[in-house]
PDB file of C-alpha atoms in Angstrom:
ATOM      1  CA  MET V  58      94.163 -62.906  21.354  1.00  0.00           C
ATOM      2  CA  ALA V  59      94.774 -60.706  18.325  1.00  0.00           C
ATOM      3  CA  LYS V  60      95.243 -56.964  18.577  1.00  0.00           C
ATOM      4  CA  ILE V  61      92.625 -55.352  16.302  1.00  0.00           C
ATOM      5  CA  ILE V  62      91.875 -51.747  15.380  1.00  0.00           C
ATOM      6  CA  LEU V  63      88.892 -50.327  13.524  1.00  0.00           C
ATOM      7  CA  ILE V  64      89.111 -46.779  12.169  1.00  0.00           C
ATOM      8  CA  PHE V  65      86.181 -45.212  10.336  1.00  0.00           C
ATOM      9  CA  ALA V  66      85.065 -41.971   8.698  1.00  0.00           C
ATOM     10  CA  SER V  67      81.379 -41.137   8.706  1.00  0.00           C
ATOM     11  CA  MET V  68      79.586 -37.947   7.761  1.00  0.00           C
ATOM     12  CA  SER V  69      75.919 -38.948   7.846  1.00  0.00           C
ATOM     13  CA  GLY V  70      76.280 -41.753  10.390  1.00  0.00           C
ATOM     14  CA  ASN V  71      75.896 -44.589   7.861  1.00  0.00           C
ATOM     15  CA  THR V  72      79.498 -45.793   8.008  1.00  0.00           C
ATOM     16  CA  GLU V  73      79.483 -45.331  11.785  1.00  0.00           C
ATOM     17  CA  MET V  74      76.481 -47.690  11.982  1.00  0.00           C
ATOM     18  CA  MET V  75      78.421 -50.153   9.863  1.00  0.00           C
ATOM     19  CA  ALA V  76      81.485 -49.791  12.112  1.00  0.00           C
ATOM     20  CA  GLU V  77      79.412 -50.504  15.213  1.00  0.00           C
ATOM     21  CA  ALA V  78      77.931 -53.646  13.649  1.00  0.00           C
ATOM     22  CA  VAL V  79      81.325 -54.868  12.382  1.00  0.00           C
ATOM     23  CA  ALA V  80      82.741 -54.345  15.897  1.00  0.00           C
ATOM     24  CA  GLU V  81      79.815 -56.312  17.378  1.00  0.00           C
ATOM     25  CA  GLY V  82      80.636 -59.197  15.046  1.00  0.00           C
ATOM     26  CA  VAL V  83      84.290 -59.150  16.091  1.00  0.00           C
ATOM     27  CA  ARG V  84      83.303 -59.187  19.762  1.00  0.00           C
ATOM     28  CA  GLU V  85      80.716 -61.936  19.264  1.00  0.00           C
ATOM     29  CA  VAL V  86      83.495 -64.356  18.306  1.00  0.00           C
ATOM     30  CA  GLY V  87      85.623 -63.532  21.325  1.00  0.00           C
ATOM     31  CA  GLU V  88      87.982 -60.819  20.132  1.00  0.00           C
ATOM     32  CA  ASP V  89      88.230 -57.268  21.359  1.00  0.00           C
ATOM     33  CA  LEU V  90      89.158 -54.234  19.321  1.00  0.00           C
ATOM     34  CA  GLU V  91      89.829 -50.544  19.525  1.00  0.00           C
ATOM     35  CA  VAL V  92      87.308 -48.431  17.589  1.00  0.00           C
ATOM     36  CA  ILE V  93      88.376 -44.940  16.533  1.00  0.00           C
ATOM     37  CA  ASP V  94      86.557 -42.216  14.616  1.00  0.00           C
ATOM     38  CA  ILE V  95      88.956 -40.706  12.067  1.00  0.00           C
ATOM     39  CA  MET V  96      87.955 -37.261  13.383  1.00  0.00           C
ATOM     40  CA  SER V  97      89.780 -38.009  16.654  1.00  0.00           C
ATOM     41  CA  GLY V  98      93.048 -37.916  14.721  1.00  0.00           C
ATOM     42  CA  PRO V  99      94.646 -41.347  14.649  1.00  0.00           C
ATOM     43  CA  GLU V 100      97.971 -41.555  12.834  1.00  0.00           C
ATOM     44  CA  ALA V 101      98.548 -44.147  10.139  1.00  0.00           C
ATOM     45  CA  ASN V 102     101.733 -45.444  11.771  1.00  0.00           C
ATOM     46  CA  GLU V 103      99.568 -46.700  14.665  1.00  0.00           C
ATOM     47  CA  LEU V 104      98.366 -49.464  12.317  1.00  0.00           C
ATOM     48  CA  GLU V 105     101.796 -51.093  12.532  1.00  0.00           C
ATOM     49  CA  GLY V 106     101.075 -52.044  16.151  1.00  0.00           C
ATOM     50  CA  TYR V 107      98.042 -54.196  15.323  1.00  0.00           C
ATOM     51  CA  ASP V 108      97.551 -57.699  13.941  1.00  0.00           C
ATOM     52  CA  GLY V 109      94.177 -56.872  12.396  1.00  0.00           C
ATOM     53  CA  ILE V 110      93.109 -53.643  10.695  1.00  0.00           C
ATOM     54  CA  LEU V 111      89.538 -52.715   9.792  1.00  0.00           C
ATOM     55  CA  LEU V 112      89.041 -49.441   7.916  1.00  0.00           C
ATOM     56  CA  GLY V 113      85.693 -47.895   7.042  1.00  0.00           C
ATOM     57  CA  ALA V 114      85.016 -44.924   4.797  1.00  0.00           C
ATOM     58  CA  TYR V 115      82.131 -43.622   2.775  1.00  0.00           C
ATOM     59  CA  THR V 116      82.629 -42.737  -0.866  1.00  0.00           C
ATOM     60  CA  TRP V 117      82.408 -39.040  -1.570  1.00  0.00           C
ATOM     61  CA  GLY V 118      81.208 -37.455  -4.797  1.00  0.00           C
ATOM     62  CA  ASP V 119      81.998 -39.324  -7.979  1.00  0.00           C
ATOM     63  CA  GLY V 120      84.298 -41.842  -6.307  1.00  0.00           C
ATOM     64  CA  GLU V 121      86.707 -40.069  -3.989  1.00  0.00           C
ATOM     65  CA  LEU V 122      87.828 -40.655  -0.447  1.00  0.00           C
ATOM     66  CA  PRO V 123      86.151 -38.391   2.087  1.00  0.00           C
ATOM     67  CA  ASP V 124      88.163 -35.291   2.984  1.00  0.00           C
ATOM     68  CA  ASP V 125      88.464 -36.405   6.609  1.00  0.00           C
ATOM     69  CA  PHE V 126      90.240 -39.612   5.479  1.00  0.00           C
ATOM     70  CA  LEU V 127      92.725 -37.988   3.061  1.00  0.00           C
ATOM     71  CA  ASN V 128      95.540 -37.165   5.513  1.00  0.00           C
ATOM     72  CA  PHE V 129      95.372 -40.648   7.038  1.00  0.00           C
ATOM     73  CA  TYR V 130      95.420 -42.201   3.562  1.00  0.00           C
ATOM     74  CA  ASP V 131      98.446 -40.100   2.568  1.00  0.00           C
ATOM     75  CA  GLU V 132     100.259 -41.059   5.800  1.00  0.00           C
ATOM     76  CA  MET V 133      99.699 -44.722   4.922  1.00  0.00           C
ATOM     77  CA  GLU V 134     102.185 -44.275   2.081  1.00  0.00           C
ATOM     78  CA  SER V 135     105.082 -44.446   4.554  1.00  0.00           C
ATOM     79  CA  ILE V 136     104.096 -47.438   6.722  1.00  0.00           C
ATOM     80  CA  ASN V 137     104.899 -51.140   6.516  1.00  0.00           C
ATOM     81  CA  LEU V 138     101.960 -53.501   7.007  1.00  0.00           C
ATOM     82  CA  THR V 139     103.720 -56.734   6.058  1.00  0.00           C
ATOM     83  CA  GLY V 140     102.281 -59.576   8.108  1.00  0.00           C
ATOM     84  CA  LYS V 141      99.095 -57.649   8.967  1.00  0.00           C
ATOM     85  CA  LYS V 142      95.570 -58.656   7.966  1.00  0.00           C
ATOM     86  CA  ALA V 143      93.102 -55.982   6.897  1.00  0.00           C
ATOM     87  CA  ALA V 144      89.569 -55.463   5.629  1.00  0.00           C
ATOM     88  CA  VAL V 145      87.633 -52.450   4.372  1.00  0.00           C
ATOM     89  CA  PHE V 146      83.972 -51.427   4.451  1.00  0.00           C
ATOM     90  CA  GLY V 147      81.904 -48.360   3.676  1.00  0.00           C
ATOM     91  CA  SER V 148      78.583 -46.849   2.816  1.00  0.00           C
ATOM     92  CA  CYS V 149      77.947 -46.041  -0.819  1.00  0.00           C
ATOM     93  CA  ASP V 150      75.459 -44.337  -3.102  1.00  0.00           C
ATOM     94  CA  SER V 151      74.565 -45.975  -6.409  1.00  0.00           C
ATOM     95  CA  ALA V 152      73.483 -42.598  -7.793  1.00  0.00           C
ATOM     96  CA  TYR V 153      77.156 -41.967  -8.558  1.00  0.00           C
ATOM     97  CA  PRO V 154      79.094 -43.589 -11.407  1.00  0.00           C
ATOM     98  CA  GLN V 155      81.680 -45.295  -9.155  1.00  0.00           C
ATOM     99  CA  TYR V 156      79.920 -47.335  -6.507  1.00  0.00           C
ATOM    100  CA  GLY V 157      81.903 -47.555  -3.288  1.00  0.00           C
ATOM    101  CA  ALA V 158      85.205 -46.509  -4.821  1.00  0.00           C
ATOM    102  CA  ALA V 159      86.600 -45.474  -1.416  1.00  0.00           C
ATOM    103  CA  VAL V 160      86.533 -49.125  -0.312  1.00  0.00           C
ATOM    104  CA  ASP V 161      88.503 -50.153  -3.400  1.00  0.00           C
ATOM    105  CA  ILE V 162      90.996 -47.284  -3.062  1.00  0.00           C
ATOM    106  CA  ILE V 163      91.764 -48.131   0.575  1.00  0.00           C
ATOM    107  CA  MET V 164      92.039 -51.858  -0.150  1.00  0.00           C
ATOM    108  CA  GLU V 165      94.629 -51.111  -2.826  1.00  0.00           C
ATOM    109  CA  ARG V 166      96.667 -48.872  -0.496  1.00  0.00           C
ATOM    110  CA  LEU V 167      96.668 -51.598   2.174  1.00  0.00           C
ATOM    111  CA  ARG V 168      97.946 -54.126  -0.388  1.00  0.00           C
ATOM    112  CA  GLU V 169     100.633 -51.677  -1.537  1.00  0.00           C
ATOM    113  CA  ARG V 170     101.819 -51.391   2.071  1.00  0.00           C
ATOM    114  CA  GLY V 171     102.131 -55.175   2.397  1.00  0.00           C
ATOM    115  CA  ALA V 172      98.932 -56.115   4.230  1.00  0.00           C
ATOM    116  CA  GLU V 173      97.029 -59.256   3.350  1.00  0.00           C
ATOM    117  CA  VAL V 174      93.589 -57.867   2.542  1.00  0.00           C
ATOM    118  CA  TYR V 175      90.324 -59.733   3.010  1.00  0.00           C
ATOM    119  CA  PRO V 176      89.268 -60.300  -0.600  1.00  0.00           C
ATOM    120  CA  HIS V 177      85.822 -58.740  -0.419  1.00  0.00           C
ATOM    121  CA  GLY V 178      85.308 -55.217   0.815  1.00  0.00           C
ATOM    122  CA  LEU V 179      81.852 -54.629   2.262  1.00  0.00           C
ATOM    123  CA  LYS V 180      79.761 -51.982   0.525  1.00  0.00           C
ATOM    124  CA  VAL V 181      76.315 -50.957   1.769  1.00  0.00           C
ATOM    125  CA  GLU V 182      73.881 -48.702  -0.052  1.00  0.00           C
ATOM    126  CA  LEU V 183      73.338 -45.592   2.089  1.00  0.00           C
ATOM    127  CA  THR V 184      71.836 -46.334   5.550  1.00  0.00           C
ATOM    128  CA  PRO V 185      72.232 -49.948   6.665  1.00  0.00           C
ATOM    129  CA  GLU V 186      68.902 -51.665   7.218  1.00  0.00           C
ATOM    130  CA  LYS V 187      68.543 -54.690   9.536  1.00  0.00           C
ATOM    131  CA  GLU V 188      69.738 -57.080   6.815  1.00  0.00           C
ATOM    132  CA  GLU V 189      72.818 -54.967   6.061  1.00  0.00           C
ATOM    133  CA  GLU V 190      73.594 -54.571   9.769  1.00  0.00           C
ATOM    134  CA  GLU V 191      73.614 -58.358  10.044  1.00  0.00           C
ATOM    135  CA  ALA V 192      75.898 -58.498   6.989  1.00  0.00           C
ATOM    136  CA  CYS V 193      78.249 -56.109   8.833  1.00  0.00           C
ATOM    137  CA  ARG V 194      78.278 -58.343  11.929  1.00  0.00           C
ATOM    138  CA  THR V 195      78.991 -61.343   9.697  1.00  0.00           C
ATOM    139  CA  PHE V 196      81.788 -59.372   8.012  1.00  0.00           C
ATOM    140  CA  GLY V 197      83.352 -58.772  11.441  1.00  0.00           C
ATOM    141  CA  LYS V 198      83.120 -62.476  12.295  1.00  0.00           C
ATOM    142  CA  LYS V 199      84.589 -63.535   8.952  1.00  0.00           C
ATOM    143  CA  PHE V 200      87.421 -61.056   9.380  1.00  0.00           C
ATOM    144  CA  VAL V 201      88.323 -62.677  12.707  1.00  0.00           C
ATOM    145  CA  THR V 202      88.397 -66.107  11.028  1.00  0.00           C
ATOM    146  CA  PHE V 203      90.632 -64.615   8.308  1.00  0.00           C
ATOM    147  CA  LEU V 204      92.835 -62.978  10.961  1.00  0.00           C
ATOM    148  CA  ARG V 205      93.199 -66.131  13.032  1.00  0.00           C
ATOM    149  CA  THR V 206      95.034 -67.845  10.184  1.00  0.00           C
ATOM    150  CA  LEU V 207      97.861 -65.451  11.120  1.00  0.00           C
ATOM    151  CA  ILE V 208      97.882 -66.169  14.844  1.00  0.00           C
ATOM    152  CA  VAL V 209     100.078 -69.140  15.751  1.00  0.00           C
TER     153      VAL V 209
END
């Protein structure tokens, strides 16, 4: 069984809803995971102890990371994620010029730190409806399939 962590930042509850659905998908295919709200203060170096990493963050303003994710993101600069598998998701607002930029920013940082990143970050417009919640569950399931290519 893989060791998986999911860390998310959510202000309005949209990304938290996504995180819950992604976690359901992971569990539906027989894996367990630790789910942590970024506000509870996880440290980036904790990621090194996991096989699978799921990160969720909403995009703030014109395409920035949310303030509550900034310290964690900065801490990621000094970790080594070689051999880890990761995926990123987040709620977005198409009213802004850069749609879901936080997802792209985090994916790039994970790659820089050596992680193999699931090629498609999941972006959902504002509050996930039933269809988007199902897409989140599917994302969790697909991540496990992606992760299992690592487990020997």
